[in-house]
CSV table of C-alpha atoms and ligand atoms in Angstrom, one decimal:
chain,number,residue,atom,x,y,z
A,1230,UNK,CA,74.6,90.2,100.0
A,1231,UNK,CA,76.5,89.9,103.3
A,1232,UNK,CA,75.2,91.9,106.2
A,1233,UNK,CA,77.6,94.2,108.1
A,1234,UNK,CA,75.9,95.8,111.1
A,1235,UNK,CA,78.1,98.6,112.6
A,1236,UNK,CA,75.7,99.0,115.4
A,1237,UNK,CA,75.5,98.4,119.2
A,1238,UNK,CA,71.9,97.0,119.0
A,1239,UNK,CA,71.1,95.1,115.8
A,1240,UNK,CA,68.6,92.3,116.5
A,1241,UNK,CA,71.0,89.4,116.0
A,1242,UNK,CA,74.6,90.7,116.0
A,1243,UNK,CA,74.4,94.1,117.8
A,1244,UNK,CA,77.7,95.1,119.3
A,1245,UNK,CA,79.7,92.4,117.6
A,1246,UNK,CA,81.1,94.6,114.8
A,1247,UNK,CA,80.7,98.0,116.4
A,1248,UNK,CA,84.4,98.9,116.5
A,1249,UNK,CA,85.9,99.7,113.0
A,1250,UNK,CA,88.6,97.0,113.2
A,1251,UNK,CA,86.0,94.4,114.0
A,1252,UNK,CA,83.7,95.6,111.2
A,1253,UNK,CA,86.6,95.5,108.7
A,1254,UNK,CA,87.5,92.0,109.8
A,1255,UNK,CA,83.9,90.9,109.5
A,1256,UNK,CA,83.6,92.4,106.0
A,1257,UNK,CA,86.7,90.4,104.9
A,1258,UNK,CA,85.1,87.3,106.3
A,1259,UNK,CA,81.9,87.9,104.4
A,1260,UNK,CA,83.8,88.4,101.2
A,1261,UNK,CA,86.1,85.4,101.7
A,1262,UNK,CA,82.9,83.4,102.4
A,1263,UNK,CA,81.5,84.4,99.0
A,1264,UNK,CA,79.5,87.5,99.4
A,1265,UNK,CA,79.0,89.3,96.1
A,1266,UNK,CA,77.9,92.6,97.9
A,1267,UNK,CA,78.6,93.9,101.4
A,1268,UNK,CA,75.7,95.8,102.9
A,1269,UNK,CA,76.8,98.2,105.6
A,1270,UNK,CA,74.4,99.6,108.1
A,1271,UNK,CA,74.8,102.0,111.1
A,1272,UNK,CA,71.3,102.0,112.4
A,1273,UNK,CA,69.3,99.1,113.6
A,1274,UNK,CA,65.8,98.7,112.2
A,1275,UNK,CA,64.7,96.0,114.6
A,1276,UNK,CA,61.1,96.3,115.8
A,1277,UNK,CA,60.8,99.0,118.5
A,1278,UNK,CA,64.1,100.7,117.6
A,1279,UNK,CA,64.4,104.5,117.6
A,1280,UNK,CA,66.2,106.5,114.8
A,1281,UNK,CA,69.9,107.3,115.3
A,1282,UNK,CA,71.0,110.9,114.8
A,1283,UNK,CA,72.7,111.5,111.4
A,1284,UNK,CA,76.0,112.5,113.0
A,1285,UNK,CA,76.2,109.3,115.0
A,1286,UNK,CA,75.3,107.2,111.9
A,1287,UNK,CA,78.0,108.9,109.9
A,1288,UNK,CA,80.5,108.3,112.7
A,1289,UNK,CA,79.7,104.6,112.6
A,1290,UNK,CA,79.7,103.9,108.9
A,1291,UNK,CA,82.1,106.4,107.3
A,1292,UNK,CA,85.4,104.9,108.6
A,1293,UNK,CA,84.3,101.4,107.6
A,1294,UNK,CA,83.1,102.4,104.1
A,1295,UNK,CA,86.3,104.4,103.6
A,1296,UNK,CA,88.6,101.5,104.5
A,1297,UNK,CA,86.6,99.0,102.6
A,1298,UNK,CA,86.1,101.1,99.4
A,1299,UNK,CA,89.9,101.2,99.2
A,1300,UNK,CA,90.4,97.4,99.0
A,1301,UNK,CA,87.1,95.6,98.8
A,1302,UNK,CA,86.7,93.2,95.9
A,1303,UNK,CA,83.0,93.5,95.8
A,1304,UNK,CA,80.5,96.4,95.5
A,1305,UNK,CA,79.5,98.1,98.8
A,1306,UNK,CA,75.9,98.9,99.6
A,1307,UNK,CA,74.8,101.4,102.3
A,1308,UNK,CA,71.8,100.4,104.4
A,1309,UNK,CA,70.4,103.8,105.4
A,1310,UNK,CA,67.2,105.9,105.3
A,1311,UNK,CA,69.2,109.2,105.5
A,1312,UNK,CA,70.2,111.0,102.3
A,1313,UNK,CA,73.2,112.6,104.1
A,1314,UNK,CA,74.6,109.2,105.0
A,1315,UNK,CA,74.0,107.8,101.5
A,1316,UNK,CA,75.7,110.8,100.0
A,1317,UNK,CA,78.8,110.5,102.2
A,1318,UNK,CA,79.1,106.8,101.5
A,1319,UNK,CA,78.5,107.1,97.8
A,1320,UNK,CA,81.2,109.8,97.6
A,1321,UNK,CA,83.6,107.4,99.3
A,1322,UNK,CA,82.9,104.6,96.7
A,1323,UNK,CA,79.8,102.7,97.8
A,1324,UNK,CA,77.7,101.8,94.8
A,1325,UNK,CA,74.3,100.8,96.1
A,1326,UNK,CA,71.7,102.5,98.3
A,1327,UNK,CA,69.6,100.1,100.3
A,1328,UNK,CA,66.7,102.1,101.7
A,1329,UNK,CA,64.2,100.3,104.0
A,1330,UNK,CA,61.8,103.2,103.5
A,1331,UNK,CA,61.6,102.6,99.7
A,1332,UNK,CA,63.2,105.8,98.6
A,1333,UNK,CA,60.2,107.8,99.8
A,1334,UNK,CA,62.3,110.8,100.7
A,1335,UNK,CA,62.7,112.8,97.5
A,1336,UNK,CA,66.2,113.8,98.7
A,1337,UNK,CA,67.2,110.2,98.7
A,1338,UNK,CA,66.1,109.8,95.1
A,1339,UNK,CA,68.1,112.8,94.2
A,1340,UNK,CA,71.3,111.6,96.0
A,1341,UNK,CA,71.1,108.1,94.4
A,1342,UNK,CA,70.5,109.6,90.9
A,1343,UNK,CA,73.3,112.2,91.3
A,1344,UNK,CA,75.8,109.5,92.1
A,1345,UNK,CA,74.5,107.1,89.4
A,1346,UNK,CA,74.0,104.6,92.2
A,1347,UNK,CA,72.0,101.4,92.1
A,1348,UNK,CA,69.2,101.2,94.7
A,1349,UNK,CA,67.2,98.6,96.6
A,1350,UNK,CA,63.5,99.6,97.2
A,1351,UNK,CA,62.1,97.9,100.2
A,1352,UNK,CA,58.6,97.8,101.5
A,1353,UNK,CA,57.9,98.7,105.2
A,1354,UNK,CA,54.5,99.3,106.8
A,1355,UNK,CA,55.0,102.0,109.4
A,1356,UNK,CA,58.4,102.7,111.0
A,1357,UNK,CA,60.6,100.4,113.1
A,1358,UNK,CA,59.3,101.9,116.3
A,1359,UNK,CA,55.7,100.9,115.5
A,1360,UNK,CA,55.7,98.5,112.6
A,1361,UNK,CA,54.9,95.4,114.5
A,1362,UNK,CA,51.9,96.8,116.3
A,1363,UNK,CA,49.2,94.6,114.7
A,1364,UNK,CA,49.9,95.0,111.0
A,1365,UNK,CA,46.8,94.3,108.8
A,1366,UNK,CA,46.5,93.8,105.1
A,1367,UNK,CA,43.6,92.6,102.8
A,1368,UNK,CA,46.2,91.0,100.5
A,1369,UNK,CA,49.7,91.5,101.7
A,1370,UNK,CA,51.3,90.5,98.3
A,1371,UNK,CA,49.1,92.8,96.2
A,1372,UNK,CA,49.6,95.7,98.6
A,1373,UNK,CA,53.4,95.3,98.8
A,1374,UNK,CA,53.6,94.8,95.1
A,1375,UNK,CA,51.6,97.9,94.3
A,1376,UNK,CA,53.9,100.0,96.6
A,1377,UNK,CA,57.1,98.6,95.0
A,1378,UNK,CA,55.8,99.2,91.5
A,1379,UNK,CA,54.9,102.8,92.4
A,1380,UNK,CA,58.3,103.5,94.0
A,1381,UNK,CA,60.1,101.9,91.1
A,1382,UNK,CA,58.4,104.2,88.7
A,1383,UNK,CA,59.3,107.2,90.9
A,1384,UNK,CA,62.9,106.0,91.1
A,1385,UNK,CA,63.1,105.6,87.3
A,1386,UNK,CA,61.7,109.0,86.8
A,1387,UNK,CA,64.3,110.4,89.1
A,1388,UNK,CA,67.0,108.9,86.9
A,1389,UNK,CA,67.9,105.7,88.8
A,1390,UNK,CA,68.4,103.0,86.3
A,1391,UNK,CA,69.7,100.1,88.3
A,1392,UNK,CA,67.0,98.9,90.8
A,1393,UNK,CA,66.0,95.9,92.9
A,1394,UNK,CA,62.8,95.4,94.8
A,1395,UNK,CA,62.4,93.8,98.2
A,1396,UNK,CA,59.1,92.9,100.0
A,1397,UNK,CA,60.6,93.7,103.4
A,1398,UNK,CA,60.3,90.4,105.4
A,1399,UNK,CA,59.5,91.3,109.0
A,1400,UNK,CA,58.9,95.0,108.4
A,1401,UNK,CA,55.3,95.6,109.4
A,1402,UNK,CA,54.3,92.0,108.8
A,1403,UNK,CA,53.2,89.0,111.0
A,1404,UNK,CA,54.8,85.6,110.6
A,1405,UNK,CA,51.9,84.6,108.4
A,1406,UNK,CA,52.4,87.6,106.2
A,1407,UNK,CA,56.1,86.7,105.8
A,1408,UNK,CA,55.3,83.1,104.8
A,1409,UNK,CA,52.8,84.4,102.3
A,1410,UNK,CA,55.3,86.8,100.8
A,1411,UNK,CA,57.8,84.0,100.3
A,1412,UNK,CA,55.2,81.5,99.1
A,1413,UNK,CA,54.0,84.0,96.4
A,1414,UNK,CA,57.4,85.6,95.6
A,1415,UNK,CA,56.9,84.9,91.9
A,1416,UNK,CA,54.3,87.7,91.9
A,1417,UNK,CA,57.1,90.2,92.5
A,1418,UNK,CA,59.4,88.9,89.7
A,1419,UNK,CA,56.6,89.7,87.3
A,1420,UNK,CA,57.3,93.4,87.9
A,1421,UNK,CA,60.5,92.9,85.7
A,1422,UNK,CA,63.0,93.9,88.4
A,1423,UNK,CA,65.5,91.8,90.3
A,1424,UNK,CA,64.0,90.7,93.6
A,1425,UNK,CA,66.0,90.8,96.9
A,1426,UNK,CA,64.8,89.1,100.1
A,1427,UNK,CA,66.1,89.3,103.6
A,1428,UNK,CA,64.8,86.5,105.8
A,1429,UNK,CA,68.1,86.0,107.7
A,1430,UNK,CA,67.7,85.0,111.4
A,1431,UNK,CA,64.3,86.8,111.5
A,1432,UNK,CA,61.8,86.0,114.2
A,1433,UNK,CA,59.2,84.4,112.0
A,1434,UNK,CA,61.7,81.5,111.5
A,1435,UNK,CA,62.3,81.2,115.2
A,1436,UNK,CA,58.7,81.3,116.2
A,1437,UNK,CA,57.8,78.3,114.1
A,1438,UNK,CA,60.5,76.1,115.6
A,1439,UNK,CA,60.6,77.5,119.2
A,1440,UNK,CA,64.0,79.0,118.5
A,1441,UNK,CA,64.0,82.4,120.2
A,1442,UNK,CA,67.8,82.8,120.1
A,1443,UNK,CA,68.8,84.4,116.8
A,1444,UNK,CA,71.9,82.2,116.8
A,1445,UNK,CA,69.6,79.1,116.4
A,1446,UNK,CA,67.9,80.2,113.3
A,1447,UNK,CA,70.4,79.1,110.6
A,1448,UNK,CA,68.4,76.1,109.4
A,1449,UNK,CA,65.3,78.3,109.0
A,1450,UNK,CA,67.4,80.9,107.1
A,1451,UNK,CA,68.8,78.2,104.8
A,1452,UNK,CA,65.3,76.9,104.0
A,1453,UNK,CA,64.0,80.4,103.4
A,1454,UNK,CA,66.9,81.5,101.1
A,1455,UNK,CA,66.6,78.3,99.0
A,1456,UNK,CA,62.8,78.7,98.6
A,1457,UNK,CA,63.3,82.3,97.7
A,1458,UNK,CA,65.9,81.4,95.1
A,1459,UNK,CA,63.7,78.7,93.6
A,1460,UNK,CA,60.9,81.3,93.4
A,1461,UNK,CA,63.0,83.8,91.5
A,1462,UNK,CA,64.9,85.9,94.0
A,1463,UNK,CA,68.2,87.2,92.6
A,1464,UNK,CA,69.8,88.4,95.8
A,1465,UNK,CA,69.5,87.2,99.4
A,1466,UNK,CA,70.6,89.4,102.2
A,1467,UNK,CA,72.2,87.2,104.9
A,1468,UNK,CA,74.4,87.1,108.0
A,1469,UNK,CA,75.7,83.6,107.4
A,1470,UNK,CA,77.2,83.9,103.9
A,1471,UNK,CA,79.1,80.6,103.7
A,1472,UNK,CA,76.3,78.2,104.6
A,1473,UNK,CA,73.8,80.2,102.5
A,1474,UNK,CA,76.1,80.2,99.5
A,1475,UNK,CA,76.5,76.4,99.8
A,1476,UNK,CA,72.8,75.8,100.1
A,1477,UNK,CA,72.1,78.1,97.1
A,1478,UNK,CA,74.7,76.3,95.0
A,1479,UNK,CA,72.6,73.2,95.3
A,1480,UNK,CA,69.4,75.1,94.6
A,1481,UNK,CA,71.1,76.5,91.4
A,1482,UNK,CA,72.2,73.1,90.3
A,1483,UNK,CA,68.7,71.8,90.7
A,1484,UNK,CA,67.1,74.7,89.0
A,1485,UNK,CA,69.4,74.5,86.0
A,1486,UNK,CA,69.0,70.7,85.7
B,2360,LIG,N1,66.4,93.7,106.9
B,2360,LIG,C1,67.1,94.4,107.9
B,2360,LIG,C2,67.8,95.5,107.6
B,2360,LIG,N2,67.9,96.0,106.3
B,2360,LIG,N3,67.3,95.7,104.0
B,2360,LIG,C3,66.7,95.1,103.0
B,2360,LIG,N4,66.7,95.5,101.8
B,2360,LIG,N5,65.9,93.9,103.3
B,2360,LIG,C4,65.8,93.4,104.6
B,2360,LIG,O1,65.1,92.4,104.8
B,2360,LIG,C5,66.5,94.1,105.6
B,2360,LIG,C6,67.2,95.3,105.3
B,2360,LIG,C7,67.1,93.9,109.3
B,2360,LIG,O2,68.2,93.0,109.5
B,2360,LIG,P1,69.6,93.4,110.3
B,2360,LIG,O3,70.3,94.4,109.5
B,2360,LIG,O4,70.3,92.2,110.6
B,2360,LIG,O5,69.1,93.9,111.7
B,2360,LIG,P2,69.0,95.4,112.3
B,2360,LIG,O6,68.1,96.2,111.5
B,2360,LIG,O7,68.6,95.2,113.7
B,2360,LIG,O8,70.4,96.0,112.2
């Protein structure tokens, strides 16, 4: 899953693809580099970020989804917490709702079901503005797993058949929590749903290696996606599709023997 942030302030590429022409060119690069899905977001969820009004989020993503839906060779996913934005993008041809709030809004469940969309259920403790203020868990894997199982049941009951679950790397988690989620990723696959993970360029990778600049976190990202794949992840959400694809090709070859 290639990331397309149509935002001025995303944590690693804010402002780079904010104009529609730049966003479309980026989407084409992601697809040429081997992305199987393009995930389009119009609101940053970096720690400390504030919500964007619905009109502004629509203004950012609608032209991009519209243009891409007409000629993209891969399914489009919309990364949003707002049912109005999901609805508009699904109408235009997006096929997947990626909701960092885990479809907790009943209206979001209804929108995804109505459009027969697939959905990604992600775990987040708190909201972006406050999620990194000292997150504490007794057992991070057990607590995240329980949340994902509960939301998957709610999504199925609402009529959404095609689901993936995501432990939400960096969303209300310390670096130690993120490492533990990756180390014990198999415990999520046992829920019987495809597992998606998004470690790309995140700060827990930088902290370990003294790489504060997000542009210096590629090696950490490659290690994380390979480990996630070896532990059963089906989808990785990344900025750097080409190198991740190459690293995953090797992991696949080793896995299949
Ligand atoms: N991470 C980000 C955004 N959306 N969705 C899922 N399912 N999983 C993730 O790990 C995930 C996500 C944050 O990354 P990015 O989109 O690059 O940054 P920003 O939120 O600042 O736009």
